[in-house]
Amino acid sequence: MMAFSALSAEREGVPPVVVCTYEDRESALPGLALLARSIANHAPHLRLLCFSSLAGAKALSDELPGMELRPVEDLGVSGWSVKPTVLLHALEESDSALWLDTDVVVSGGLGKLLDALPAGAVVVGEEYRYRQLGGCSARARAWGLTVSRELDCMTNSGSVRVTKAHRPLLERWQALLADPRFVAAQQMPIATRPTHLLGDQDVLAALLVSTEFADLPVHYIRNGPEMVQHCGANGYHVIDRLRMIFRRPAFVHMLGRYKPWSFDVPPDPLRSKADYLHFVCFELSPFHAAAQPYAAALGNPTWLQRRSRLARVLNAMALGNVALRGLPLALAAWAAEWKRGSPPPLSCATEPLASLQRQEMSLRSRVAE
């Protein structure tokens, strides 16, 4: 087993870092199983704290020595707003904690990635193809917060690493997620929500640029070299694919409402082109590749097979290269976005709030489709 050098900083009886997650949906158990099994495979020195009352989660924790179940009754919150609360509970057992969503599968050196993170920084994922300068400060001002800085990119809270020193940030994040304005907005269709109330990561972004927390260093887990956030044909972007031809990310995050385990039955391309496209894209995705070692443990589900002819042909043409086999569809999707006149920007640029909100709504609507 490869040594994890951060262990040298371990206080007696307190591990330096734990991974934590939460799940209350039976339908998402395949994702939780992939997350837990892939951590056990690629980073067996890490503990996974799973906050769940599901029987399937209990069975998984009984099987995997590194996975520990925690009660959800003490959380006082459920659903999409649990992250700061779960992280606070995890920090009672560890000096630092990494949140990972249950649609994440570890595919490489997660321990090495954690070992290289700046010790004092709040670490967040880089948002899916959304790097406009001004997005975080716009959210902060909409919350009525005083802005003292801007961040390079929007935050993605599918992966968040914090330490005990970040408790005040987590408590403030927790409080804003309980704010009646946020709670009410979560009942609205996502395309109609105000930008600062879209989800938990928009609230976190607002806090990180506010005067209250402007002294906290922020570090991004970068798309491409460190992780892949996959969503649709070009969610794993052409440029990131070319950068990753001979590299493997630490983990893959499967964004959007289309989850791999949704495809027990292949969609009919004549009845639903969108569903079929997402189905093919998944079969060509790095998530599909990273999940293969666990197929037998999951009962060899049909959704981990490559059933579409198009996916088989493209995989063969790319000689099985995970980054290249989806490249033709990614190029086609990128060209279509340019033709529509609204390609998501790939570099930071100052944008007015109205423009930011229109682009954000467009992106989120496509992710939620």
Coordinates of C-alpha atoms in Angstrom, one line a residue:
M1 CA 0.0 0.0 0.0
M2 CA 1.3 3.4 -0.9
A3 CA 2.1 5.6 2.1
F4 CA 0.0 8.8 2.5
S5 CA 2.5 11.4 3.7
A6 CA -0.2 13.5 5.3
L7 CA -0.3 10.8 8.0
S8 CA 2.8 12.3 9.5
A9 CA 0.6 15.3 10.6
E10 CA -1.9 13.0 12.4
R11 CA -2.7 13.9 16.0
E12 CA -2.9 11.0 18.3
G13 CA -6.1 9.1 17.7
V14 CA -7.4 11.7 15.2
P15 CA -7.0 10.9 11.5
P16 CA -6.0 13.8 9.3
V17 CA -8.7 13.4 6.7
V18 CA -11.9 11.5 6.1
V19 CA -14.2 11.3 3.2
C20 CA -17.8 11.9 3.9
T21 CA -21.1 11.6 2.0
Y22 CA -24.9 11.4 2.5
E23 CA -27.6 9.4 0.7
D24 CA -31.3 9.1 1.4
R25 CA -32.5 7.8 -2.1
E26 CA -32.9 4.1 -2.8
S27 CA -32.4 4.9 -6.5
A28 CA -28.9 6.3 -5.9
L29 CA -27.5 3.2 -4.1
P30 CA -25.6 2.1 -7.2
G31 CA -23.7 5.4 -7.1
L32 CA -23.0 5.1 -3.4
A33 CA -21.7 1.5 -4.0
L34 CA -19.4 2.7 -6.7
L35 CA -18.1 5.6 -4.6
A36 CA -17.4 3.3 -1.6
R37 CA -15.9 0.5 -3.6
S38 CA -13.7 2.8 -5.7
I39 CA -12.3 4.5 -2.5
A40 CA -11.6 1.1 -1.0
N41 CA -9.7 0.2 -4.2
H42 CA -7.8 3.3 -5.0
A43 CA -7.4 4.8 -1.5
P44 CA -7.8 2.1 1.1
H45 CA -6.1 4.2 3.8
L46 CA -9.1 6.6 3.7
R47 CA -12.2 6.2 5.9
L48 CA -15.6 6.9 4.3
L49 CA -18.2 8.2 6.7
C50 CA -21.6 7.7 5.1
F51 CA -24.6 9.4 6.6
S52 CA -27.6 7.2 5.6
S53 CA -30.5 5.2 7.0
L54 CA -30.8 3.0 3.9
A55 CA -30.5 -0.7 4.4
G56 CA -28.4 -0.9 1.3
A57 CA -25.9 1.5 2.8
K58 CA -25.8 -0.6 6.0
A59 CA -25.1 -3.8 3.9
L60 CA -22.3 -2.0 2.1
S61 CA -20.7 -0.7 5.3
D62 CA -20.8 -4.2 6.8
E63 CA -18.8 -5.5 3.8
L64 CA -16.3 -2.7 3.4
P65 CA -13.9 -2.2 6.4
G66 CA -13.1 1.4 5.5
M67 CA -16.8 2.5 5.3
E68 CA -18.6 3.6 8.5
L69 CA -22.2 4.4 8.7
R70 CA -23.4 7.4 10.7
P71 CA -27.0 8.2 11.9
V72 CA -28.9 10.8 10.0
E73 CA -31.3 11.6 12.9
D74 CA -28.8 14.0 14.5
L75 CA -28.3 16.0 11.3
G76 CA -31.6 17.9 11.6
V77 CA -31.6 18.4 7.8
S78 CA -32.0 16.3 4.7
G79 CA -31.8 16.4 1.0
W80 CA -29.6 18.8 -1.0
S81 CA -28.8 21.1 2.0
V82 CA -26.9 18.6 4.1
K83 CA -23.3 19.3 3.0
P84 CA -22.2 21.8 5.6
T85 CA -23.9 19.8 8.4
V86 CA -22.3 16.5 7.3
L87 CA -18.9 18.2 7.1
L88 CA -19.3 19.7 10.5
H89 CA -20.1 16.3 11.9
A90 CA -17.1 14.7 10.1
L91 CA -14.8 17.3 11.6
E92 CA -15.7 16.1 15.0
E93 CA -13.8 12.9 14.1
S94 CA -11.0 14.3 11.9
D95 CA -8.8 17.3 11.4
S96 CA -10.1 17.7 7.8
A97 CA -12.9 16.2 5.7
L98 CA -13.6 15.8 2.0
W99 CA -17.2 15.7 0.8
L100 CA -17.8 13.7 -2.4
D101 CA -21.3 13.4 -4.0
T102 CA -22.6 9.9 -4.5
D103 CA -22.4 10.2 -8.3
V104 CA -18.6 10.3 -8.0
V105 CA -16.4 7.3 -8.8
V106 CA -12.7 7.4 -7.9
S107 CA -10.5 6.5 -10.8
G108 CA -7.0 7.2 -9.8
G109 CA -4.7 8.8 -7.1
L110 CA -7.2 10.4 -4.7
G111 CA -4.7 10.1 -1.9
K112 CA -2.0 11.8 -3.9
L113 CA -4.4 14.6 -4.8
L114 CA -5.4 15.1 -1.2
D115 CA -1.8 15.0 -0.1
A116 CA -1.0 17.9 -2.5
L117 CA -3.8 20.2 -1.4
P118 CA -2.8 23.4 0.5
A119 CA -3.3 22.7 4.2
G120 CA -5.1 26.0 5.1
A121 CA -7.2 26.4 1.9
V122 CA -10.9 25.8 1.4
V123 CA -10.8 23.3 -1.5
V124 CA -13.7 23.2 -4.0
G125 CA -14.3 21.7 -7.4
E126 CA -14.1 23.9 -10.4
E127 CA -17.6 24.3 -11.8
Y128 CA -18.7 22.5 -15.0
R129 CA -17.5 24.7 -17.9
Y130 CA -18.3 28.0 -16.1
R131 CA -15.4 30.2 -15.4
Q132 CA -16.7 33.8 -15.8
L133 CA -15.1 36.3 -13.5
G134 CA -17.9 38.1 -11.6
G135 CA -20.2 35.1 -11.0
C136 CA -19.3 34.7 -7.3
S137 CA -19.5 38.4 -6.5
A138 CA -22.9 38.7 -8.2
R139 CA -24.3 36.0 -6.0
A140 CA -22.8 37.6 -2.9
R141 CA -24.4 41.0 -3.7
A142 CA -27.7 39.3 -4.3
W143 CA -27.5 37.9 -0.8
G144 CA -26.7 41.4 0.5
L145 CA -23.1 40.5 1.4
T146 CA -20.2 42.9 1.1
V147 CA -17.8 41.7 -1.6
S148 CA -14.0 41.9 -0.9
R149 CA -12.6 39.8 -3.7
E150 CA -13.5 37.8 -6.8
L151 CA -12.6 34.1 -7.6
D152 CA -11.3 32.8 -10.9
C153 CA -14.1 30.3 -11.3
M154 CA -17.4 29.3 -10.0
T155 CA -17.5 26.6 -7.3
N156 CA -18.8 23.1 -7.7
S157 CA -19.7 21.5 -4.4
G158 CA -19.6 17.9 -5.6
S159 CA -16.2 17.9 -4.0
V160 CA -15.3 20.1 -1.0
R161 CA -12.3 19.8 1.4
V162 CA -12.3 21.7 4.7
T163 CA -10.5 21.7 8.0
K164 CA -11.4 22.5 11.6
A165 CA -10.3 26.1 10.9
H166 CA -13.2 26.4 8.4
R167 CA -16.0 25.7 10.9
P168 CA -17.2 29.4 10.9
L169 CA -17.6 29.2 7.1
L170 CA -19.5 25.9 7.4
E171 CA -21.8 27.3 10.1
R172 CA -22.6 30.3 8.0
W173 CA -23.2 28.2 4.9
Q174 CA -25.5 26.0 7.0
A175 CA -27.4 29.0 8.2
L176 CA -28.0 30.4 4.7
L177 CA -29.2 27.1 3.4
A178 CA -31.8 27.2 6.2
D179 CA -32.8 30.8 5.2
P180 CA -36.5 30.9 4.2
R181 CA -35.6 32.5 0.9
F182 CA -33.3 29.6 -0.1
V183 CA -35.8 27.0 1.2
A184 CA -38.6 28.5 -0.9
A185 CA -36.5 28.8 -4.0
Q186 CA -35.7 25.0 -3.9
Q187 CA -39.4 24.4 -4.6
M188 CA -39.2 26.3 -7.8
P189 CA -38.2 24.8 -11.2
I190 CA -34.5 25.2 -11.5
A191 CA -34.7 27.4 -14.7
T192 CA -36.7 30.0 -12.8
R193 CA -34.7 30.3 -9.6
P194 CA -32.6 33.4 -9.0
T195 CA -28.9 32.7 -9.6
H196 CA -27.9 33.1 -6.0
L197 CA -30.5 30.6 -4.9
L198 CA -29.9 27.9 -7.5
G199 CA -28.3 25.4 -5.1
D200 CA -25.9 25.0 -2.2
Q201 CA -22.8 25.7 -4.3
D202 CA -24.1 29.1 -5.3
V203 CA -24.4 30.0 -1.6
L204 CA -20.9 28.8 -0.9
A205 CA -19.5 30.9 -3.7
A206 CA -21.2 34.0 -2.3
L207 CA -19.7 33.4 1.1
L208 CA -16.2 32.8 -0.2
V209 CA -16.0 36.3 -1.8
S210 CA -17.7 38.1 1.1
T211 CA -15.7 40.3 3.5
E212 CA -16.4 37.8 6.3
F213 CA -14.4 35.1 4.6
A214 CA -12.2 36.9 2.2
D215 CA -9.1 36.0 4.1
L216 CA -9.6 32.3 3.5
P217 CA -7.4 30.9 0.7
V218 CA -9.4 29.0 -2.0
H219 CA -8.0 26.2 -4.0
Y220 CA -9.7 24.5 -7.0
I221 CA -9.7 20.8 -8.0
R222 CA -9.4 21.4 -11.7
N223 CA -11.4 20.0 -14.5
G224 CA -9.3 17.8 -16.8
P225 CA -6.0 17.1 -15.0
E226 CA -7.5 16.3 -11.5
M227 CA -11.1 15.4 -12.1
V228 CA -13.6 15.0 -14.9
Q229 CA -17.1 16.5 -14.6
H230 CA -19.1 14.6 -17.2
C231 CA -22.4 15.8 -18.5
G232 CA -23.7 15.1 -22.0
A233 CA -21.7 15.0 -25.2
N234 CA -19.4 17.9 -24.5
G235 CA -19.6 18.0 -20.7
Y236 CA -16.2 16.4 -20.8
H237 CA -14.9 19.1 -23.0
V238 CA -12.9 18.7 -26.2
I239 CA -9.9 20.6 -24.7
D240 CA -9.9 18.6 -21.5
R241 CA -10.1 15.3 -23.5
L242 CA -7.0 16.3 -25.5
R243 CA -5.2 17.1 -22.2
M244 CA -6.1 13.7 -20.7
I245 CA -5.3 11.3 -23.6
F246 CA -2.5 9.6 -21.5
R247 CA -3.6 10.7 -18.0
R248 CA -6.2 9.5 -15.5
P249 CA -8.1 11.8 -13.2
A250 CA -8.4 11.2 -9.5
F251 CA -12.2 10.9 -9.8
V252 CA -15.1 11.3 -12.2
H253 CA -18.3 13.3 -11.3
M254 CA -21.4 12.3 -13.3
L255 CA -23.4 15.6 -13.4
G256 CA -27.1 16.1 -14.2
R257 CA -30.2 14.1 -13.8
Y258 CA -29.1 11.4 -16.3
K259 CA -27.4 8.8 -14.1
P260 CA -25.8 5.6 -15.5
W261 CA -28.2 3.4 -13.5
S262 CA -31.1 5.1 -15.2
F263 CA -30.4 3.2 -18.3
D264 CA -31.5 -0.4 -17.5
V265 CA -33.4 -0.2 -20.7
P266 CA -31.7 1.6 -23.7
P267 CA -33.7 4.6 -24.8
D268 CA -35.4 4.5 -28.2
P269 CA -33.5 7.0 -30.4
L270 CA -36.7 7.6 -32.5
R271 CA -38.8 8.6 -29.5
S272 CA -36.3 10.5 -27.4
K273 CA -33.1 11.7 -29.1
A274 CA -31.9 13.5 -26.0
D275 CA -32.2 10.4 -23.8
Y276 CA -30.5 8.3 -26.4
L277 CA -27.6 10.8 -26.7
H278 CA -27.0 10.8 -23.0
F279 CA -27.2 7.0 -23.0
V280 CA -24.5 6.8 -25.7
C281 CA -22.4 9.5 -24.0
F282 CA -22.4 7.5 -20.8
E283 CA -21.3 4.3 -22.5
L284 CA -18.3 6.3 -23.9
S285 CA -17.6 8.2 -20.6
P286 CA -14.7 7.9 -18.2
F287 CA -17.4 7.1 -15.5
H288 CA -18.3 4.0 -17.5
A289 CA -14.6 3.0 -17.7
A290 CA -13.9 3.7 -14.0
A291 CA -16.9 1.7 -12.9
Q292 CA -16.0 -1.5 -14.8
P293 CA -13.8 -3.1 -12.0
Y294 CA -16.9 -3.1 -9.7
A295 CA -19.4 -4.6 -12.2
A296 CA -19.3 -8.1 -10.6
A297 CA -19.8 -6.7 -7.1
L298 CA -22.8 -4.7 -8.3
G299 CA -24.3 -7.9 -9.9
N300 CA -23.2 -7.2 -13.5
P301 CA -25.9 -4.7 -14.2
T302 CA -26.9 -4.1 -17.8
W303 CA -26.1 -0.4 -17.6
L304 CA -22.4 -1.2 -17.2
Q305 CA -22.4 -3.0 -20.5
R306 CA -21.8 -1.2 -23.8
R307 CA -25.1 -1.9 -25.6
S308 CA -25.3 0.8 -28.3
R309 CA -23.7 0.1 -31.7
L310 CA -22.5 3.7 -32.0
A311 CA -20.7 3.5 -28.7
R312 CA -19.1 0.2 -29.7
V313 CA -17.9 1.6 -33.0
L314 CA -16.5 4.8 -31.5
N315 CA -14.7 2.9 -28.8
A316 CA -13.1 0.6 -31.4
M317 CA -12.1 3.6 -33.5
A318 CA -10.3 5.1 -30.5
L319 CA -8.7 1.8 -29.6
G320 CA -10.5 2.0 -26.2
N321 CA -8.9 5.3 -25.2
V322 CA -11.2 6.8 -22.6
A323 CA -10.6 10.4 -23.5
L324 CA -10.8 9.9 -27.3
R325 CA -13.7 7.6 -27.8
G326 CA -16.2 10.3 -27.0
L327 CA -14.3 13.0 -28.9
P328 CA -16.4 12.9 -32.1
L329 CA -19.7 13.5 -30.2
A330 CA -18.0 16.2 -28.1
L331 CA -16.8 18.0 -31.3
A332 CA -20.3 17.8 -32.8
A333 CA -21.9 19.2 -29.6
W334 CA -19.3 22.0 -29.4
A335 CA -20.0 22.9 -33.0
A336 CA -23.7 23.0 -32.4
E337 CA -23.2 25.3 -29.4
W338 CA -21.2 27.7 -31.6
K339 CA -23.9 27.5 -34.3
R340 CA -26.5 28.5 -31.7
G341 CA -24.3 31.4 -30.8
S342 CA -24.1 30.5 -27.1
P343 CA -21.0 28.3 -26.5
P344 CA -20.2 28.2 -22.7
P345 CA -17.0 30.3 -22.3
L346 CA -13.8 28.5 -21.4
S347 CA -11.8 31.4 -20.0
C348 CA -12.5 34.1 -17.4
A349 CA -14.1 37.2 -18.7
T350 CA -16.0 40.0 -16.9
E351 CA -19.8 39.7 -17.5
P352 CA -22.7 41.8 -16.3
L353 CA -25.1 40.1 -13.9
A354 CA -27.9 39.7 -16.4
S355 CA -25.6 38.0 -18.8
L356 CA -24.2 35.7 -16.1
Q357 CA -27.7 34.7 -15.0
R358 CA -28.8 33.9 -18.5
Q359 CA -25.8 31.8 -19.2
E360 CA -26.0 30.1 -15.8
M361 CA -29.7 29.3 -16.3
S362 CA -28.9 27.9 -19.7
L363 CA -26.2 25.6 -18.4
R364 CA -28.2 24.5 -15.3
S365 CA -31.3 23.8 -17.5
R366 CA -29.2 21.5 -19.7
V367 CA -27.7 19.8 -16.7
A368 CA -31.2 19.2 -15.2
E369 CA -32.7 17.9 -18.4

